Amino acid sequence: MKRTIRESMPFKVEKIDTWIVDIPTIRPHVLSMIAINKQVMVIVRVHCSDGIVGMGEGTTIGGLSYGDESPEGMKLTIDEYMAPLLIGREATNTASLMALVRQYVVGNHFAKNAVETALLDAEAQRAGVPLSELLGGRLRDRLPVLWTLASGDTGRDIEEAEEMLAQRRHDVFKLKIGKRALADDVAHVAAIKRAMGDRASVRVDVNQAWDEPTARRGAHMLADAGVDLIEQPLPRADREGMRRLTAYSPIAIMADEALRGPSDALDFARNRGADAFSIKPPQAGGLFAGGQLAAIAEAGHIGVYGGTMLEGSVGTIACAHLYATFAKLEWGTELFGPLLQTEEILTEPLAFREFGLDLPTGPGLGVALDMDKVHHFRRDGPSRTVVGQPIEESA
């Protein structure tokens, strides 16, 4: 009987690198819960016995100020819990490897996403196709990308937006609000929208900072100011509040932090708790899980938005490969993370132009790390390389 390629060439996972990399930002990025002056990324590399190396990235916004995973925790989880599961196993079936990881590791969505991305990158390189082909096939070669205005200073934000329009880099802007009094926030947003006029769309992200009465008032005030959408105005656990607000609001309400995976998305779709989903593969548990969120949104007639955790270039392009496969992308994407950072760690920067991001056509992620830059910005000097034997599977 003829043997399959997989049976005749059992390539194995040989070792896994994890590096914490700190990159300064071009300006403070002010959210309702923290101001970010640097972005911290966990770069993961999975080495296979056929010489292929897959890359992934784990990044959160502001560490534990935003969510329940930190870069330090991601590295520890991958080194101590995930790597021993994967070392020595066949590297040609990412789905089965990640099923094994889920069997032994609960939660830790950001760490799982980083490892899954690296495994998929290696698998796509081996097949000689872009990663998007393993995720269903791309429907577009360029993604629209908005820019977040988050300095908190109205004049500075207007100047920044005008510069982006002049460069034809972005014509949709999101404002981070929720840290100040409602009237002050609305005045800030309204001034920027007046300055932009019909040249640009403006929306806001509250990052869970409002209660329901504030959100009700804010929705009407922001609608009057010409705002298109409000992202996650209420705490992620307040699903009933989100449902009532979605029914009440004159403008679209989007769920973000509340979407921790397909079960959350299904609940929101069933109860009409949002008009739009901000899909973030790291938050959802990986690229496969992110695709499931998009499918649920489509079935529930909910708009789709390609979110970001302010990833660096590796995480950004991984998300882009997924978003390019979505049937609809009604609210565009915010894959601007690399543009917020002062340094690029790829040999060739991602191609941002004409209000969007071009997808690479090479195999896998289609990008390569500049190892001199990576080593320069690594927090802990030499990488910790994990090698060893896989644990015994349960019967």
Coordinates of C-alpha atoms in Angstrom, one line a residue:
M1 CA 0.0 0.0 0.0
K2 CA 1.3 3.4 -0.9
R3 CA 2.4 5.5 2.1
T4 CA 1.3 9.0 2.6
I5 CA 3.8 11.9 2.8
R6 CA 3.0 12.2 6.5
E7 CA 3.7 8.5 7.1
S8 CA 7.0 8.5 5.1
M9 CA 8.3 11.8 6.5
P10 CA 7.5 12.0 10.2
F11 CA 9.0 15.5 10.9
K12 CA 9.2 16.2 14.6
V13 CA 9.2 19.3 16.9
E14 CA 12.8 19.5 18.1
K15 CA 12.9 22.6 20.3
I16 CA 11.0 25.8 21.1
D17 CA 12.5 29.2 21.8
T18 CA 10.6 31.9 23.8
W19 CA 11.9 35.4 24.1
I20 CA 10.4 38.5 25.8
V21 CA 11.0 41.5 23.7
D22 CA 10.4 45.1 24.8
I23 CA 9.8 47.8 22.0
P24 CA 9.2 51.4 22.9
T25 CA 6.1 53.2 21.4
I26 CA 6.2 56.4 19.4
R27 CA 4.0 58.1 22.0
P28 CA 2.0 57.1 25.1
H29 CA -1.0 55.0 24.2
V30 CA -3.7 56.0 26.8
L31 CA -6.4 53.5 27.7
S32 CA -9.0 53.8 30.4
M33 CA -6.9 51.5 32.7
I34 CA -3.3 52.3 31.7
A35 CA -1.0 54.3 29.6
I36 CA 1.4 52.2 27.5
N37 CA 4.9 53.5 26.7
K38 CA 6.4 50.2 25.4
Q39 CA 5.0 47.1 23.9
V40 CA 6.1 43.8 25.4
M41 CA 6.0 40.7 23.1
V42 CA 6.7 37.1 23.6
I43 CA 8.3 35.8 20.4
V44 CA 8.0 32.0 19.9
R45 CA 10.0 29.9 17.5
V46 CA 9.2 26.2 16.9
H47 CA 12.1 24.3 15.3
C48 CA 11.3 21.2 13.4
S49 CA 13.5 18.3 12.4
D50 CA 13.3 19.1 8.7
G51 CA 14.9 22.5 9.3
I52 CA 11.7 24.5 9.2
V53 CA 11.2 27.1 11.9
G54 CA 7.8 28.5 12.6
M55 CA 7.2 31.8 14.4
G56 CA 4.4 33.1 16.7
E57 CA 3.8 36.0 19.0
G58 CA 2.1 36.5 22.3
T59 CA 1.2 40.1 23.2
T60 CA -1.2 41.7 25.6
I61 CA -2.1 45.4 26.1
G62 CA -0.5 46.6 29.3
G63 CA 0.2 43.2 30.9
L64 CA -2.2 42.3 33.7
S65 CA -3.8 45.8 33.6
Y66 CA -5.8 44.6 30.6
G67 CA -6.4 40.9 31.0
D68 CA -5.4 37.8 33.0
E69 CA -2.3 36.9 31.1
S70 CA 1.1 38.7 31.1
P71 CA 4.1 38.3 28.8
E72 CA 6.1 36.8 31.7
G73 CA 3.2 34.3 32.4
M74 CA 3.0 33.4 28.7
K75 CA 6.7 32.6 28.6
L76 CA 6.5 30.5 31.7
T77 CA 3.4 28.6 30.5
I78 CA 5.0 27.8 27.1
D79 CA 8.3 26.8 28.6
E80 CA 7.1 24.7 31.5
Y81 CA 3.7 23.3 30.3
M82 CA 3.3 23.5 26.5
A83 CA 6.8 22.8 25.2
P84 CA 7.2 19.4 27.1
L85 CA 3.9 18.3 25.4
L86 CA 5.1 19.1 21.9
I87 CA 8.8 18.2 21.9
G88 CA 9.4 15.0 19.9
R89 CA 5.9 14.9 18.4
E90 CA 5.1 14.9 14.7
A91 CA 5.0 18.5 13.5
T92 CA 2.8 18.1 10.5
N93 CA -0.7 18.3 12.1
T94 CA -1.2 21.5 14.1
A95 CA -4.8 20.7 14.9
S96 CA -3.9 17.5 16.8
L97 CA -1.0 19.2 18.6
M98 CA -3.2 22.0 19.8
A99 CA -5.9 19.4 20.9
L100 CA -3.2 17.8 23.0
V101 CA -2.2 21.2 24.5
R102 CA -5.9 22.0 25.3
Q103 CA -6.1 18.6 27.1
Y104 CA -3.4 19.5 29.5
V105 CA -3.4 23.3 29.7
V106 CA -6.5 25.2 30.8
G107 CA -7.1 28.8 29.6
N108 CA -4.0 30.7 28.7
H109 CA -5.4 31.8 25.3
F110 CA -2.6 34.2 24.4
A111 CA 0.1 31.6 25.0
K112 CA -1.9 29.0 23.0
N113 CA -2.3 31.5 20.2
A114 CA 1.4 32.1 20.0
V115 CA 2.3 28.4 19.8
E116 CA -0.5 27.6 17.4
T117 CA 0.7 30.4 15.1
A118 CA 4.2 29.1 15.1
L119 CA 3.0 25.5 14.3
L120 CA 0.8 26.8 11.5
D121 CA 3.6 28.9 10.1
A122 CA 5.9 25.9 9.9
E123 CA 3.1 23.8 8.4
A124 CA 2.4 26.4 5.7
Q125 CA 6.1 26.8 4.9
R126 CA 6.4 23.0 4.5
A127 CA 3.4 23.1 2.1
G128 CA 4.8 26.1 0.2
V129 CA 1.7 28.2 0.7
P130 CA 0.7 31.4 2.5
L131 CA -0.7 30.7 6.0
S132 CA -4.1 32.1 4.8
E133 CA -4.4 29.0 2.6
L134 CA -4.4 26.7 5.7
L135 CA -7.1 28.9 7.2
G136 CA -9.6 28.6 4.4
G137 CA -8.1 30.7 1.6
R138 CA -7.8 34.4 1.3
L139 CA -10.6 36.5 -0.2
R140 CA -8.7 39.7 -0.3
D141 CA -5.0 40.7 -0.6
R142 CA -5.3 44.0 1.3
L143 CA -7.0 44.8 4.5
P144 CA -8.3 48.3 5.5
V145 CA -6.6 49.5 8.7
L146 CA -7.7 52.2 11.1
W147 CA -5.5 54.2 13.4
T148 CA -6.2 54.8 17.1
L149 CA -5.8 58.3 18.5
A150 CA -4.9 57.8 22.1
S151 CA -2.7 60.6 23.3
G152 CA -5.6 62.1 25.2
D153 CA -4.8 65.6 23.9
T154 CA -7.4 67.0 21.5
G155 CA -5.1 69.2 19.5
R156 CA -2.4 66.6 19.3
D157 CA -4.9 64.0 18.2
I158 CA -6.3 66.2 15.4
E159 CA -2.8 67.0 14.2
E160 CA -2.0 63.3 14.2
A161 CA -5.2 62.4 12.2
E162 CA -4.5 65.1 9.7
E163 CA -1.0 63.7 9.1
M164 CA -2.4 60.2 8.6
L165 CA -4.9 61.5 6.1
A166 CA -2.3 63.4 4.2
Q167 CA 0.0 60.3 4.0
R168 CA -3.0 58.2 2.8
R169 CA -2.2 55.8 5.7
H170 CA -5.6 55.9 7.6
D171 CA -9.0 57.4 7.1
V172 CA -10.8 55.7 10.0
F173 CA -9.9 56.7 13.5
K174 CA -10.7 55.2 16.9
L175 CA -10.5 57.2 20.1
K176 CA -9.7 55.7 23.5
I177 CA -12.1 57.2 26.1
G178 CA -13.5 56.4 29.5
K179 CA -10.8 57.8 31.7
R180 CA -12.4 61.3 32.1
A181 CA -15.9 62.5 32.8
L182 CA -18.4 61.7 30.1
A183 CA -18.9 65.3 29.1
D184 CA -15.2 65.9 28.7
D185 CA -14.7 62.7 26.7
V186 CA -17.6 63.6 24.4
A187 CA -16.3 67.1 23.9
H188 CA -12.9 65.6 23.0
V189 CA -14.4 63.2 20.4
A190 CA -16.8 65.8 19.0
A191 CA -13.9 68.3 18.4
I192 CA -11.9 65.6 16.5
K193 CA -15.0 64.6 14.4
R194 CA -15.7 68.2 13.5
A195 CA -12.1 68.6 12.3
M196 CA -12.3 65.4 10.2
G197 CA -15.8 66.1 8.8
D198 CA -16.7 63.7 6.0
R199 CA -13.1 62.9 5.3
A200 CA -12.8 60.2 8.0
S201 CA -14.9 57.9 10.1
V202 CA -14.6 58.2 13.9
R203 CA -15.5 55.6 16.5
V204 CA -14.6 55.2 20.2
D205 CA -13.4 52.4 22.5
V206 CA -14.3 52.7 26.2
N207 CA -12.5 49.6 27.4
Q208 CA -15.2 48.6 29.9
A209 CA -15.0 51.9 31.8
W210 CA -18.7 52.9 31.8
D211 CA -21.8 51.7 33.7
E212 CA -25.1 51.3 31.9
P213 CA -26.6 54.7 32.7
T214 CA -23.4 56.4 31.6
A215 CA -23.4 54.3 28.4
R216 CA -27.0 55.2 27.6
R217 CA -26.3 58.9 27.9
G218 CA -23.0 58.6 26.1
A219 CA -24.5 56.7 23.1
H220 CA -26.9 59.5 22.3
M221 CA -24.3 62.2 22.8
L222 CA -21.8 60.4 20.6
A223 CA -24.4 59.8 17.9
D224 CA -25.1 63.5 17.9
A225 CA -21.3 64.1 17.5
G226 CA -21.2 61.9 14.3
V227 CA -19.5 58.8 15.9
D228 CA -20.2 55.5 14.1
L229 CA -19.6 52.9 16.8
I230 CA -18.9 52.3 20.5
E231 CA -16.5 49.5 21.5
Q232 CA -17.0 47.5 24.8
P233 CA -18.6 50.3 26.8
L234 CA -19.6 48.0 29.7
P235 CA -17.6 45.5 31.9
R236 CA -17.1 42.2 30.0
A237 CA -19.3 40.3 32.6
D238 CA -22.3 42.6 32.1
R239 CA -23.9 40.8 29.2
E240 CA -27.4 41.8 30.1
G241 CA -26.3 45.4 30.1
M242 CA -24.7 45.0 26.7
R243 CA -28.0 43.4 25.4
R244 CA -30.1 46.3 26.6
L245 CA -27.6 48.9 25.4
T246 CA -27.4 47.3 21.9
A247 CA -31.2 47.5 21.6
Y248 CA -31.3 51.1 22.9
S249 CA -28.3 52.7 21.2
P250 CA -28.7 54.8 18.1
I251 CA -25.2 53.7 17.0
A252 CA -23.5 50.3 16.8
I253 CA -22.2 48.6 19.9
M254 CA -19.2 46.3 19.6
A255 CA -18.1 43.5 21.9
D256 CA -14.4 43.1 22.5
E257 CA -13.0 42.1 25.9
A258 CA -16.2 40.0 26.5
L259 CA -15.3 37.7 23.6
R260 CA -13.0 35.0 25.1
G261 CA -13.9 32.3 22.7
P262 CA -16.6 30.7 20.6
S263 CA -18.9 30.0 23.6
D264 CA -18.9 33.8 24.4
A265 CA -19.6 34.6 20.8
L266 CA -22.5 32.2 20.6
D267 CA -24.0 33.7 23.8
F268 CA -23.8 37.2 22.3
A269 CA -25.2 36.1 19.0
R270 CA -28.1 34.3 20.7
N271 CA -29.0 37.2 22.9
R272 CA -28.1 40.0 20.5
G273 CA -25.7 41.5 22.9
A274 CA -23.7 43.4 20.3
D275 CA -24.0 44.7 16.7
A276 CA -20.4 43.9 16.0
F277 CA -17.6 41.5 17.2
S278 CA -14.0 42.6 17.6
I279 CA -12.3 39.4 16.7
K280 CA -8.9 38.9 18.4
P281 CA -7.3 35.5 17.9
P282 CA -5.1 35.7 21.0
Q283 CA -8.1 36.6 23.1
A284 CA -10.2 33.9 21.5
G285 CA -7.6 31.2 21.9
G286 CA -5.9 31.1 18.6
L287 CA -6.4 31.5 14.8
F288 CA -8.7 28.6 14.5
A289 CA -10.9 29.9 17.4
G290 CA -10.8 33.4 15.8
G291 CA -12.2 31.9 12.6
Q292 CA -15.0 30.2 14.6
L293 CA -16.0 33.6 16.1
A294 CA -16.3 35.0 12.5
A295 CA -18.5 32.1 11.5
I296 CA -20.8 32.7 14.5
A297 CA -20.9 36.4 13.7
E298 CA -21.9 35.7 10.1
A299 CA -24.6 33.2 11.1
G300 CA -25.9 35.7 13.6
H301 CA -25.9 38.7 11.2
I302 CA -23.4 40.5 13.4
G303 CA -20.7 42.7 11.9
V304 CA -17.1 41.7 12.0
Y305 CA -14.0 43.8 13.0
G306 CA -10.4 42.6 12.9
G307 CA -9.1 43.6 16.3
T308 CA -5.6 44.0 17.7
M309 CA -3.7 43.5 20.9
L310 CA -1.2 46.0 19.6
E311 CA 0.9 43.1 18.4
G312 CA 4.3 43.5 16.7
S313 CA 4.7 42.5 13.1
V314 CA 4.6 38.7 13.7
G315 CA 1.3 38.7 15.5
T316 CA -0.1 41.4 13.2
I317 CA 0.6 39.5 10.0
A318 CA -0.8 36.3 11.6
C319 CA -4.1 38.0 12.3
A320 CA -4.0 39.5 8.8
H321 CA -3.8 36.1 7.2
L322 CA -6.9 35.1 9.2
Y323 CA -8.9 38.3 8.5
A324 CA -8.2 37.9 4.8
T325 CA -10.3 34.7 4.8
F326 CA -13.4 36.3 6.3
A327 CA -16.5 36.5 4.0
K328 CA -17.3 39.9 5.4
L329 CA -15.2 42.5 7.2
E330 CA -17.8 45.2 7.7
W331 CA -15.9 47.3 10.2
G332 CA -12.4 46.9 8.8
T333 CA -9.4 46.1 11.0
E334 CA -7.0 47.9 13.4
L335 CA -3.8 46.1 12.6
F336 CA -1.6 49.1 13.2
G337 CA 0.5 47.7 16.1
P338 CA 3.8 47.8 14.3
L339 CA 3.3 51.4 13.3
L340 CA 3.0 52.3 17.0
Q341 CA 6.4 50.9 17.8
T342 CA 9.7 52.8 17.3
E343 CA 11.6 49.8 15.9
E344 CA 10.8 47.1 13.4
I345 CA 12.1 43.5 14.1
L346 CA 11.5 42.1 10.7
T347 CA 14.0 42.1 7.9
E348 CA 11.4 43.9 5.7
P349 CA 8.6 46.0 7.3
L350 CA 5.0 45.2 6.6
A351 CA 3.5 47.1 3.6
F352 CA 1.1 49.7 4.9
R353 CA -0.2 51.9 2.1
E354 CA -3.3 53.5 0.7
F355 CA -5.3 53.2 4.0
G356 CA -4.5 49.4 4.3
L357 CA -2.1 46.6 4.8
D358 CA -0.9 44.3 1.9
L359 CA -0.7 40.6 2.7
P360 CA 2.6 38.9 1.8
T361 CA 2.4 36.1 -0.8
G362 CA 5.3 33.9 0.4
P363 CA 4.9 30.6 2.3
G364 CA 3.8 30.6 5.9
L365 CA 3.5 34.0 7.5
G366 CA 5.6 35.4 4.6
V367 CA 8.0 37.4 6.9
A368 CA 11.4 37.0 8.5
L369 CA 12.8 38.2 11.8
D370 CA 15.8 40.5 11.9
M371 CA 17.7 38.6 14.5
D372 CA 20.1 41.4 15.4
K373 CA 17.1 43.6 16.3
V374 CA 15.4 40.8 18.2
H375 CA 18.6 40.1 20.3
H376 CA 19.0 43.8 20.9
F377 CA 15.5 44.2 22.4
R378 CA 15.3 40.9 24.2
R379 CA 14.8 41.5 27.9
D380 CA 16.7 38.5 29.3
G381 CA 19.7 38.1 27.1
P382 CA 20.3 34.6 25.7
S383 CA 17.1 32.7 24.8
R384 CA 15.8 29.9 26.9
T385 CA 15.6 27.0 24.6
V386 CA 13.4 24.1 25.8
V387 CA 14.3 20.6 24.8
G388 CA 13.2 17.3 26.1
Q389 CA 10.8 14.3 25.7
P390 CA 7.1 14.5 25.4
I391 CA 5.0 13.4 28.4
E392 CA 3.0 10.1 28.2
E393 CA -0.5 10.5 26.9
S394 CA -3.3 9.3 29.0
A395 CA -4.9 6.1 27.8

